[in-house]
Coordinates of C-alpha atoms in Angstrom, one line a residue:
M1 CA -129.5 19.7 -114.4
T2 CA -130.7 23.0 -115.7
V3 CA -134.4 22.4 -115.1
P4 CA -135.3 24.4 -112.0
P5 CA -135.8 22.5 -108.8
P6 CA -139.3 22.5 -107.2
E7 CA -138.6 25.5 -105.0
H8 CA -137.3 27.6 -107.8
P9 CA -139.1 31.1 -107.7
S10 CA -139.7 31.0 -111.5
L11 CA -142.4 28.3 -110.9
A12 CA -144.7 30.9 -109.3
A13 CA -144.6 33.2 -112.4
G14 CA -147.5 33.1 -114.9
P15 CA -150.9 31.7 -114.8
V16 CA -151.4 28.2 -113.2
P17 CA -153.5 25.8 -115.2
P18 CA -156.6 24.6 -113.3
P19 CA -156.7 21.0 -112.1
G20 CA -157.8 18.6 -114.8
C21 CA -156.4 20.8 -117.6
P22 CA -154.2 18.8 -120.1
A23 CA -151.3 21.3 -119.5
H24 CA -151.5 20.8 -115.8
A25 CA -151.4 17.0 -116.3
T26 CA -148.4 16.9 -118.7
T27 CA -146.2 19.7 -117.4
G28 CA -144.5 19.8 -114.1
P29 CA -142.0 21.9 -112.2
G30 CA -139.8 24.1 -114.4
G31 CA -142.1 23.5 -117.4
A32 CA -140.6 20.0 -117.9
T33 CA -142.8 17.4 -119.5
R34 CA -144.0 14.4 -117.4
L35 CA -142.9 11.1 -118.9
Y36 CA -145.7 9.4 -117.0
G37 CA -149.4 9.8 -116.8
E38 CA -152.2 9.7 -119.4
A39 CA -150.4 11.5 -122.2
A40 CA -147.3 9.3 -122.0
A41 CA -149.4 6.2 -121.7
T42 CA -151.7 6.8 -124.7
D43 CA -149.3 8.2 -127.3
P44 CA -145.6 8.0 -126.2
M45 CA -144.3 8.3 -129.8
G46 CA -146.3 11.5 -130.3
L47 CA -145.0 12.8 -127.0
Y48 CA -141.4 12.1 -128.1
E49 CA -141.9 14.1 -131.3
E50 CA -143.4 17.0 -129.4
L51 CA -140.3 17.0 -127.1
R52 CA -138.0 16.8 -130.1
A53 CA -139.7 19.7 -131.8
K54 CA -139.5 21.8 -128.7
H55 CA -136.1 20.9 -127.3
G56 CA -134.1 19.2 -130.0
P57 CA -132.3 15.8 -129.5
V58 CA -132.2 16.1 -125.7
A59 CA -135.2 17.1 -123.6
P60 CA -135.8 17.7 -119.9
V61 CA -138.5 15.4 -118.5
L62 CA -140.0 14.3 -115.2
L63 CA -140.3 10.7 -114.0
D64 CA -142.9 9.4 -111.5
G65 CA -142.9 11.7 -108.5
D66 CA -141.6 14.6 -110.7
V67 CA -138.0 13.2 -110.5
R68 CA -135.9 15.2 -113.0
A69 CA -134.0 13.6 -115.9
W70 CA -132.9 14.1 -119.5
L71 CA -134.5 12.1 -122.3
V72 CA -132.1 11.5 -125.2
L73 CA -134.1 11.6 -128.4
G74 CA -131.5 11.8 -131.2
Y75 CA -130.0 8.6 -132.7
L76 CA -126.4 9.9 -132.7
E77 CA -126.8 11.4 -129.2
N78 CA -128.1 8.1 -127.9
R79 CA -125.1 6.3 -129.3
D80 CA -122.8 8.9 -127.9
V81 CA -124.2 8.5 -124.4
A82 CA -124.2 4.7 -124.6
T83 CA -120.6 4.4 -125.9
R84 CA -118.9 7.2 -123.9
S85 CA -118.7 5.4 -120.5
T86 CA -116.0 7.7 -119.0
Q87 CA -118.4 10.7 -119.3
F88 CA -121.7 8.9 -118.7
S89 CA -121.6 6.3 -115.9
R90 CA -123.8 3.3 -115.6
D91 CA -123.5 3.4 -111.8
P92 CA -126.7 5.1 -110.4
R93 CA -124.9 6.0 -107.2
V94 CA -123.5 9.0 -109.2
W95 CA -127.0 10.5 -109.2
H96 CA -127.4 13.6 -107.0
G97 CA -131.1 12.7 -106.5
W98 CA -130.3 10.2 -103.7
T99 CA -129.0 13.0 -101.5
S100 CA -131.1 15.9 -102.6
G101 CA -134.3 14.4 -101.2
E102 CA -135.8 14.2 -104.7
I103 CA -136.8 10.6 -104.2
D104 CA -137.7 8.3 -101.4
A105 CA -135.7 5.2 -101.9
A106 CA -137.9 3.2 -99.6
T107 CA -141.2 3.8 -101.4
S108 CA -140.6 5.1 -105.0
P109 CA -141.7 2.7 -107.7
L110 CA -138.7 4.0 -109.7
V111 CA -136.2 2.2 -107.5
P112 CA -136.5 -1.3 -109.2
M113 CA -135.5 0.4 -112.5
I114 CA -133.0 3.1 -111.5
G115 CA -131.6 1.8 -108.1
W116 CA -128.1 0.4 -107.7
R117 CA -127.8 -3.4 -107.8
P118 CA -124.7 -5.7 -107.7
D119 CA -124.9 -6.5 -111.4
C120 CA -123.0 -5.6 -114.6
V121 CA -125.6 -3.1 -115.6
C122 CA -124.7 -0.9 -112.7
A123 CA -121.0 -1.2 -113.1
D124 CA -118.2 0.5 -115.1
G125 CA -114.7 -0.4 -116.0
E126 CA -113.0 -3.5 -114.7
E127 CA -115.9 -4.4 -112.4
H128 CA -118.2 -4.3 -115.4
Q129 CA -115.9 -6.5 -117.4
R130 CA -115.7 -9.1 -114.6
L131 CA -119.4 -9.4 -114.2
R132 CA -120.3 -9.1 -117.9
G133 CA -117.8 -11.9 -118.7
A134 CA -119.6 -14.3 -116.3
V135 CA -123.0 -13.4 -117.9
T136 CA -121.7 -13.8 -121.4
A137 CA -120.2 -17.2 -120.5
G138 CA -123.4 -18.3 -118.9
L139 CA -125.4 -17.4 -122.1
D140 CA -122.9 -18.8 -124.5
Q141 CA -122.8 -22.3 -123.0
F142 CA -126.0 -23.1 -124.8
D143 CA -126.0 -24.6 -128.3
H144 CA -128.6 -22.5 -130.2
R145 CA -130.1 -25.7 -131.8
G146 CA -130.7 -27.0 -128.2
V147 CA -132.4 -23.7 -127.3
R148 CA -134.6 -23.9 -130.3
R149 CA -135.6 -27.4 -129.3
H150 CA -136.9 -26.1 -125.9
I151 CA -138.7 -23.2 -127.6
T152 CA -140.2 -25.6 -130.2
R153 CA -141.6 -27.9 -127.5
F154 CA -143.0 -25.1 -125.4
A155 CA -144.5 -23.4 -128.5
H156 CA -146.3 -26.6 -129.6
E157 CA -147.5 -27.2 -126.1
L158 CA -149.0 -23.7 -125.9
I159 CA -150.6 -23.9 -129.3
D160 CA -152.0 -27.4 -128.6
G161 CA -153.9 -25.8 -125.7
F162 CA -156.0 -23.6 -128.0
C163 CA -155.8 -24.9 -131.6
E164 CA -159.1 -26.8 -131.3
D165 CA -161.0 -23.7 -130.2
G166 CA -160.7 -21.7 -133.5
E167 CA -160.0 -18.5 -131.5
V168 CA -157.4 -17.3 -128.9
E169 CA -156.1 -14.2 -127.3
L170 CA -152.4 -14.4 -128.3
V171 CA -150.9 -12.1 -125.7
G172 CA -152.3 -13.9 -122.7
R173 CA -152.0 -17.4 -124.1
F174 CA -148.8 -17.3 -126.2
T175 CA -146.5 -14.3 -126.4
E176 CA -146.3 -13.7 -122.7
H177 CA -145.7 -17.3 -121.8
L178 CA -143.3 -18.6 -124.4
P179 CA -140.4 -16.3 -123.4
M180 CA -140.9 -16.9 -119.7
L181 CA -141.1 -20.7 -120.1
T182 CA -137.9 -20.6 -122.1
L183 CA -136.0 -18.3 -119.8
T184 CA -137.0 -20.1 -116.6
R185 CA -135.8 -23.3 -118.2
L186 CA -132.4 -21.7 -119.2
L187 CA -132.0 -20.2 -115.7
G188 CA -132.6 -23.6 -114.1
M189 CA -136.1 -23.0 -112.7
S190 CA -139.1 -25.2 -112.9
D191 CA -141.7 -24.7 -115.6
E192 CA -144.4 -24.2 -112.9
S193 CA -142.7 -21.0 -111.7
G194 CA -143.5 -19.2 -115.0
P195 CA -147.0 -17.9 -114.6
A196 CA -146.4 -16.1 -111.2
L197 CA -143.2 -14.6 -112.6
V198 CA -145.0 -13.3 -115.7
H199 CA -147.4 -11.4 -113.4
A200 CA -144.6 -10.0 -111.2
A201 CA -142.4 -9.0 -114.2
R202 CA -145.3 -7.1 -115.9
D203 CA -146.1 -5.3 -112.6
L204 CA -142.5 -4.4 -112.0
F205 CA -142.2 -2.7 -115.4
K206 CA -145.4 -0.7 -114.9
A207 CA -143.7 1.2 -112.1
T208 CA -146.8 1.2 -109.8
E209 CA -147.2 1.2 -106.1
T210 CA -146.9 -2.6 -106.1
S211 CA -143.7 -2.7 -108.1
L212 CA -141.5 -2.9 -105.0
A213 CA -143.4 -6.0 -103.8
S214 CA -143.2 -7.6 -107.2
N215 CA -139.4 -6.9 -107.3
A216 CA -139.1 -8.5 -103.8
Y217 CA -141.0 -11.6 -105.0
V218 CA -138.7 -12.1 -108.0
L219 CA -135.6 -11.7 -105.9
E220 CA -137.0 -14.2 -103.3
C221 CA -137.6 -16.8 -106.1
L222 CA -134.1 -16.3 -107.4
E223 CA -132.5 -16.5 -103.9
K224 CA -134.1 -19.9 -103.5
L225 CA -132.8 -20.9 -106.9
V226 CA -129.2 -19.9 -106.1
A227 CA -129.3 -21.9 -102.8
E228 CA -130.6 -24.9 -104.7
K229 CA -128.0 -24.7 -107.4
R230 CA -125.2 -24.4 -104.9
L231 CA -126.2 -27.9 -103.7
R232 CA -127.3 -29.4 -107.0
P233 CA -125.7 -27.7 -110.0
G234 CA -127.0 -28.4 -113.5
H235 CA -126.7 -27.3 -117.1
D236 CA -128.2 -23.8 -116.6
I237 CA -127.3 -20.2 -116.3
A238 CA -127.5 -20.1 -112.5
S239 CA -125.0 -23.0 -112.1
A240 CA -122.7 -21.4 -114.7
L241 CA -122.6 -18.1 -112.9
L242 CA -121.9 -19.8 -109.6
A243 CA -119.0 -21.8 -111.1
H244 CA -117.4 -19.0 -113.1
P245 CA -113.8 -18.0 -112.3
A246 CA -114.9 -14.4 -111.7
G247 CA -116.0 -15.6 -108.3
L248 CA -119.5 -14.1 -108.1
T249 CA -121.1 -13.9 -104.7
D250 CA -124.6 -15.5 -104.2
E251 CA -126.1 -12.0 -104.2
E252 CA -124.3 -11.1 -107.5
V253 CA -125.6 -14.3 -109.1
Q254 CA -129.1 -13.6 -107.8
H255 CA -129.2 -10.1 -109.3
H256 CA -127.8 -11.2 -112.6
L257 CA -130.4 -13.9 -112.9
R258 CA -133.0 -11.1 -112.2
L259 CA -131.4 -9.0 -114.9
I260 CA -131.5 -11.8 -117.5
L261 CA -135.1 -12.9 -116.6
L262 CA -136.7 -9.4 -116.6
A263 CA -134.8 -7.9 -119.5
G264 CA -135.2 -11.0 -121.6
Y265 CA -138.8 -11.6 -120.8
E266 CA -140.2 -8.0 -121.2
T267 CA -138.4 -7.3 -124.5
T268 CA -139.1 -10.7 -126.1
A269 CA -142.8 -10.8 -125.1
N270 CA -143.4 -7.3 -126.4
L271 CA -141.5 -8.0 -129.6
M272 CA -143.5 -11.1 -130.4
S273 CA -146.8 -9.3 -129.7
N274 CA -145.8 -6.4 -132.0
V275 CA -144.8 -8.7 -134.9
L276 CA -148.0 -10.7 -134.7
R277 CA -150.1 -7.6 -134.5
M278 CA -148.4 -6.4 -137.8
V279 CA -149.2 -9.8 -139.4
V280 CA -152.9 -9.5 -138.6
T281 CA -153.4 -5.8 -139.2
D282 CA -151.1 -4.7 -142.0
P283 CA -151.8 -6.4 -145.4
R284 CA -148.5 -5.1 -146.8
F285 CA -146.5 -6.6 -144.0
R286 CA -148.3 -9.9 -144.3
G287 CA -148.0 -9.8 -148.0
S288 CA -144.2 -9.4 -147.8
L289 CA -144.0 -12.5 -145.6
A290 CA -146.5 -14.5 -147.7
G291 CA -144.7 -13.5 -151.0
G292 CA -141.2 -14.3 -149.6
Q293 CA -139.9 -10.8 -149.8
M294 CA -139.3 -10.8 -146.1
T295 CA -138.5 -13.7 -143.7
V296 CA -139.7 -14.0 -140.1
P297 CA -136.2 -12.9 -138.8
E298 CA -136.3 -9.9 -141.1
A299 CA -139.9 -9.1 -140.0
V300 CA -138.5 -9.1 -136.4
E301 CA -135.8 -6.6 -137.3
Q302 CA -138.3 -4.3 -139.0
V303 CA -140.4 -4.2 -135.8
L304 CA -137.3 -3.6 -133.7
W305 CA -136.8 -0.5 -135.7
D306 CA -140.4 0.7 -135.7
E307 CA -141.7 -0.5 -132.3
P308 CA -138.8 -1.4 -130.0
P309 CA -140.0 -3.5 -127.0
L310 CA -138.2 -1.3 -124.6
M311 CA -138.9 2.3 -125.5
V312 CA -136.8 4.1 -122.8
C313 CA -133.8 2.6 -121.2
P314 CA -132.7 3.7 -117.7
G315 CA -130.2 5.2 -117.3
R316 CA -126.9 7.0 -117.4
W317 CA -125.4 9.5 -115.0
A318 CA -123.1 12.3 -115.9
N319 CA -119.7 12.1 -114.2
S320 CA -119.0 15.8 -114.9
D321 CA -120.5 18.9 -116.5
T322 CA -120.8 18.5 -120.3
T323 CA -122.9 19.6 -123.3
L324 CA -125.1 17.2 -125.2
G325 CA -127.5 18.0 -128.0
G326 CA -127.3 21.7 -127.2
Q327 CA -128.3 21.1 -123.5
R328 CA -126.0 21.8 -120.5
I329 CA -125.7 18.6 -118.5
K330 CA -124.5 18.9 -114.9
A331 CA -122.5 16.4 -113.0
G332 CA -124.8 13.9 -111.4
D333 CA -127.7 14.4 -113.8
M334 CA -129.7 11.4 -114.9
L335 CA -130.1 10.6 -118.6
L336 CA -132.5 8.2 -120.2
L337 CA -131.8 6.5 -123.5
G338 CA -134.8 7.1 -125.8
L339 CA -134.5 4.0 -127.9
A340 CA -137.8 4.3 -129.7
A341 CA -137.3 8.0 -130.4
G342 CA -133.7 7.4 -131.6
N343 CA -134.9 4.7 -134.1
V344 CA -137.2 7.2 -135.9
D345 CA -134.8 10.1 -135.9
E346 CA -135.0 11.7 -139.4
A347 CA -131.2 12.2 -139.3
I348 CA -130.8 8.5 -140.0
R349 CA -134.3 7.6 -141.2
P350 CA -135.5 10.4 -143.5
D351 CA -138.2 8.2 -144.9
P352 CA -139.8 6.4 -141.9
V353 CA -141.9 4.0 -144.1
A354 CA -138.9 2.7 -146.1
P355 CA -138.1 -0.9 -145.3
V356 CA -135.1 -1.4 -143.0
H357 CA -135.5 -5.1 -142.2
H358 CA -132.0 -6.0 -143.4
N359 CA -130.4 -3.4 -141.1
R360 CA -129.5 -4.2 -137.5
A361 CA -128.2 -0.7 -136.6
H362 CA -131.2 0.1 -134.5
L363 CA -131.0 1.0 -130.8
S364 CA -133.5 -1.5 -129.5
F365 CA -130.8 -3.5 -127.6
S366 CA -128.9 -0.3 -126.7
A367 CA -125.3 0.1 -127.8
G368 CA -121.7 0.2 -126.5
N369 CA -120.3 -2.1 -123.9
H370 CA -123.7 -2.3 -122.2
E371 CA -125.5 -3.6 -125.3
C372 CA -127.8 -6.4 -124.4
P373 CA -125.8 -9.7 -124.1
G374 CA -128.9 -11.9 -124.5
Q375 CA -130.3 -10.4 -127.7
D376 CA -129.5 -13.5 -129.8
I377 CA -131.5 -15.7 -127.5
G378 CA -134.3 -13.1 -127.6
R379 CA -134.3 -13.2 -131.4
I380 CA -134.3 -17.0 -131.4
I381 CA -137.3 -17.1 -129.1
A382 CA -139.2 -14.6 -131.3
D383 CA -138.2 -16.1 -134.6
T384 CA -138.9 -19.7 -133.7
G385 CA -142.1 -19.0 -131.8
I386 CA -143.7 -16.8 -134.4
D387 CA -142.7 -19.2 -137.3
I388 CA -144.2 -22.2 -135.5
L389 CA -147.4 -20.3 -134.7
L390 CA -147.9 -19.1 -138.3
T391 CA -146.9 -22.5 -139.7
R392 CA -149.6 -24.2 -137.7
L393 CA -152.2 -21.5 -137.9
P394 CA -151.5 -19.7 -141.3
D395 CA -155.0 -18.4 -141.5
I396 CA -155.1 -16.3 -138.3
L397 CA -157.3 -13.2 -138.6
L398 CA -157.8 -10.3 -136.1
A399 CA -161.1 -11.0 -134.2
V400 CA -161.9 -7.4 -133.4
P401 CA -161.6 -4.0 -135.3
E402 CA -158.1 -2.8 -135.2
E403 CA -159.1 0.4 -133.4
E404 CA -160.3 -1.7 -130.4
L405 CA -156.7 -2.9 -129.7
D406 CA -155.4 -1.5 -126.5
W407 CA -152.0 -0.9 -125.0
R408 CA -150.7 -0.4 -121.5
S409 CA -147.7 1.9 -121.3
S410 CA -145.2 2.9 -118.6
T411 CA -142.3 5.2 -118.8
W412 CA -140.1 2.3 -120.0
A413 CA -142.3 0.2 -122.3
R414 CA -145.5 0.0 -124.2
H415 CA -147.2 -3.4 -124.8
L416 CA -150.3 -4.7 -126.3
T417 CA -152.8 -5.9 -123.6
A418 CA -154.6 -8.3 -125.9
L419 CA -154.5 -9.7 -129.5
P420 CA -157.7 -11.8 -130.1
V421 CA -157.6 -13.8 -133.4
T422 CA -159.6 -16.4 -135.1
F423 CA -158.6 -19.3 -137.3
A424 CA -159.9 -22.7 -138.5
A425 CA -159.9 -25.1 -135.6
R426 CA -157.3 -27.9 -135.8
P427 CA -156.5 -31.0 -133.7
P428 CA -153.4 -30.9 -131.4
R429 CA -150.1 -32.0 -132.9
A430 CA -149.3 -35.7 -132.5
P431 CA -146.4 -36.1 -130.2
D432 CA -143.2 -37.6 -131.6
I433 CA -140.1 -39.0 -129.9
T434 CA -136.8 -37.6 -131.1
A435 CA -133.2 -38.3 -130.5
P436 CA -131.4 -35.7 -128.3
L437 CA -129.0 -33.2 -129.9
P438 CA -125.3 -33.6 -129.3
V439 CA -123.9 -31.8 -126.3
P440 CA -121.9 -28.6 -127.2
P441 CA -118.1 -29.1 -126.9
A442 CA -116.5 -28.4 -123.5
R443 CA -115.2 -24.9 -123.0
S444 CA -112.2 -23.8 -121.0
S445 CA -114.2 -21.1 -119.2
G446 CA -114.4 -22.7 -115.8
L447 CA -118.0 -23.8 -116.4
P448 CA -119.3 -27.2 -115.3
P449 CA -119.4 -30.0 -117.9
A450 CA -122.5 -29.7 -120.1
A451 CA -125.2 -32.3 -119.6
P452 CA -127.4 -33.6 -122.4
W453 CA -130.5 -31.6 -123.2
P454 CA -133.7 -33.1 -121.8
Q455 CA -135.6 -35.1 -124.5
G456 CA -138.9 -33.7 -125.7
P457 CA -141.1 -33.5 -128.8
D458 CA -139.4 -32.9 -132.2
G459 CA -137.3 -29.9 -132.8
P460 CA -137.8 -27.0 -135.3
A461 CA -138.0 -27.4 -139.1
G462 CA -134.5 -27.9 -140.6
V463 CA -133.1 -30.0 -137.7
P464 CA -133.1 -33.6 -138.9
V465 CA -133.7 -36.6 -136.7
P466 CA -131.2 -39.4 -137.3
G467 CA -132.8 -42.3 -139.2
Q468 CA -135.9 -40.2 -140.1
R469 CA -136.6 -38.8 -143.5
P470 CA -137.6 -35.1 -143.1
A471 CA -141.2 -34.5 -144.4
P472 CA -141.5 -31.8 -147.0
A473 CA -143.5 -28.9 -145.8
A474 CA -144.1 -25.5 -147.4
S475 CA -143.8 -22.6 -145.1
W476 CA -146.9 -20.8 -144.0
W477 CA -146.3 -17.7 -146.2
V478 CA -145.8 -19.9 -149.4
R479 CA -149.1 -21.7 -148.7
L480 CA -150.8 -18.4 -148.1
G481 CA -149.4 -17.0 -151.4
R482 CA -150.7 -20.0 -153.3
R483 CA -154.2 -19.5 -151.7
L484 CA -154.2 -15.9 -152.8
L485 CA -153.2 -16.8 -156.4
R486 CA -156.1 -19.3 -156.6
R487 CA -158.6 -16.6 -155.7

């Protein structure tokens, strides 16, 4: 790329900022901005706007270890890179950094995020279609009502664990655990494996010195799962991938399970935390929900525009020299999709405060043939979990001043570390026994026959139980609206 390499003579020109100076901390070789460190962690959106003002829709940046890349900031430029696969490859082996000595593949914390793996994310063309088809079939085998039943059971179990206390920290007790419990169940893992995987997944996305070890732990867990499902297949994603006509190897199945687990968990946990933060900190947002002007799914879409759970998506690699956003991109250069920056590009959002909750044209799940295949399940987890929480605890209030809320950011994502709330204490929900949902119809995709969903407590509102009259229940925002009117 056109940013000078570390040994370029121009780096010696001009005064050098003293150690500890902000300029020294945020600027690296060639004057490129570091996309890691304190500035990137404390105000990533502000950093994106500074880069946009200085460089336009495509900016040179440095990753951990001063690894060079281009950050795509413009909405249209992001869609161009994501949809033009012949020019911008998804195969990281195209990158010249592997042979230039710019990165140590054995020790760099970037490797779990930008290294090659035998999965559909790192493939183009026919190989991508083969692998992606298996993943899509594995996800599509689930009836969405059945998925909601799992989410509903897990959500009630989590809420029952703290509803009598009158206070809870929602990130650590709810939003981080509900997505992992749901995904491990869909993948075919035990519920007990969730807590350790939550810790490993968070550490992997932080890109720290322990990220490689966390990545190895996740792969080890999934390797055992694949071996188990070879012997005892079930109605789960692991078994579906193993049985698919595409003929995935055990290693390919293992890495696709990793992809689904990590991508689905990180984005959904962050999304739920961001929506609930808006509920307890923004009266207009809460009022729109309470007044019926916005549903929970629409609230989720609004937050996907404003605070995407994955802020930067790695990565694309240029197959040949080209020009993008006024910058000269060289063959082998690395490009990063700036999903958060693209979503607030004034070219498509001239008024950043105007509601866009009816619009799904955001970049939060990427675009093109690599757009996230599991986004519908992520939405179901977020919609169902948030609705159940606010229905059972409609009076939640932030327990600390808003300015005390804290985030932990990496190059790729920014997530809330804690969201303490208070509410009126309530008893746990009385367990009910419900009839199982019907099994989805058999598909001709080569998947094993679907087994009945495991029975559990009752499903989400709107799913009737045979022989049982549904109890009328006003939604949480309608009840809140009535309370406000009585004041």
